[in-house]
Coordinates of C-alpha atoms in Angstrom, one line a residue:
M1 CA 32.9 -17.9 261.6
V2 CA 31.6 -15.6 259.1
S3 CA 32.4 -16.1 255.2
K4 CA 34.0 -12.6 253.6
D5 CA 31.1 -12.6 251.5
R6 CA 28.8 -12.6 253.8
A7 CA 30.4 -9.9 255.6
T8 CA 30.8 -8.0 252.7
L9 CA 27.6 -8.3 251.7
V10 CA 26.2 -7.2 255.4
F11 CA 28.6 -4.4 255.5
S12 CA 28.0 -2.9 252.1
Q13 CA 24.3 -3.3 253.2
W14 CA 25.0 -1.3 256.6
Q15 CA 26.9 1.2 254.8
D16 CA 23.7 2.3 252.7
R17 CA 21.3 2.4 255.8
I18 CA 24.2 4.8 257.7
R19 CA 24.2 7.2 254.6
S20 CA 20.5 7.3 254.3
R21 CA 19.9 8.1 258.1
S22 CA 21.4 11.5 257.3
A23 CA 19.7 12.2 253.7
W24 CA 17.1 14.5 255.1
E25 CA 20.1 17.0 255.5
A26 CA 20.4 17.9 252.3
P27 CA 16.6 19.0 251.4
L28 CA 16.4 20.9 254.7
A29 CA 19.3 23.1 253.7
L30 CA 17.8 23.7 250.3
A31 CA 14.2 24.4 251.5
V32 CA 15.7 26.5 254.2
S33 CA 17.7 28.7 251.9
L34 CA 14.8 28.8 249.3
A35 CA 12.4 30.1 252.3
V36 CA 14.6 33.0 253.2
T37 CA 15.4 33.9 249.4
L38 CA 11.6 33.9 249.1
L39 CA 10.7 35.6 252.2
T40 CA 13.7 38.3 251.8
A41 CA 14.5 38.9 248.2
T42 CA 12.9 41.6 246.0
F43 CA 12.4 40.0 242.3
T44 CA 12.7 42.3 239.6
D45 CA 12.5 42.3 235.7
Q46 CA 15.1 41.1 234.0
P47 CA 14.9 41.9 230.1
W48 CA 14.5 38.0 229.1
I49 CA 12.4 37.1 232.2
K50 CA 9.7 38.9 234.5
A51 CA 10.0 38.6 238.0
G52 CA 6.8 36.6 238.6
T53 CA 8.2 34.2 236.4
I54 CA 11.5 34.0 239.0
K55 CA 9.5 34.0 241.9
G56 CA 7.4 31.2 240.8
M57 CA 10.9 29.2 239.8
F58 CA 11.8 29.7 243.1
G59 CA 8.4 28.9 245.0
T60 CA 8.3 25.5 242.8
V61 CA 11.5 24.2 243.2
F62 CA 11.1 25.5 247.3
L63 CA 7.8 22.9 247.1
L64 CA 9.7 20.1 245.5
A65 CA 12.6 20.5 248.1
C66 CA 9.6 20.3 250.6
V67 CA 8.4 17.1 249.1
W68 CA 11.9 15.7 248.6
L69 CA 12.7 16.6 252.7
V70 CA 9.0 15.1 253.9
Y71 CA 9.9 11.6 251.8
E72 CA 13.1 11.3 253.3
V73 CA 12.0 12.0 256.7
I74 CA 9.3 9.3 256.2
K75 CA 12.4 7.1 254.8
V76 CA 14.2 7.7 258.2
C77 CA 11.2 7.2 260.4
R78 CA 10.4 3.9 258.8
A79 CA 14.2 2.4 258.8
P80 CA 15.0 0.1 261.7
K81 CA 16.7 1.5 264.4
L82 CA 20.6 1.0 264.0
S83 CA 23.0 -0.7 266.7
A84 CA 26.0 -2.6 267.0
E85 CA 24.0 -5.7 268.4
R86 CA 21.7 -5.7 265.7
F87 CA 24.6 -5.2 262.9
I88 CA 26.6 -8.5 264.6
E89 CA 23.1 -10.4 264.7
E90 CA 22.5 -9.6 261.1
L91 CA 26.1 -10.6 260.2
S92 CA 25.6 -13.5 262.0
T93 CA 22.2 -14.9 260.9
G94 CA 22.3 -17.7 258.0
T95 CA 26.1 -18.0 258.0
H96 CA 26.7 -21.7 259.1
L97 CA 29.7 -23.6 259.0
A98 CA 28.3 -26.0 256.2
D99 CA 27.7 -23.4 254.1
L100 CA 32.0 -22.3 254.1
S101 CA 33.6 -23.6 251.2
A102 CA 36.2 -26.6 252.0
S103 CA 39.1 -23.9 251.1
T104 CA 37.5 -21.4 253.8
I105 CA 37.9 -23.9 256.4
E106 CA 41.3 -25.0 255.2
Q107 CA 42.7 -21.7 255.6
T108 CA 41.0 -21.3 258.7
E109 CA 42.5 -24.0 260.1
T110 CA 46.4 -23.2 258.8
R111 CA 45.9 -19.9 260.3
Q112 CA 45.5 -21.2 263.9

């Protein structure tokens, strides 16, 4: 028997873990699009900014996207593997009949 509070806590933690498994996709897409732009675009001088400045800004954002990508990939590699068995194990760990309030036990018994 698992309390509602425990189930909510474990589920919210796992929900964050599942979301973080795909967090590397956004920086990868940004880095690839900026790399293609840097390789193919012809930057021209504008009345208010030089071409070299524009290219430097794109290069800086590209480097920041690469750092972000490396950070997210390292985070995914260090994260524990997700499985249904591990979720159930974590859900059941720390939950004992003595931990539940008397009202929860009474509610459960009346439902049966």
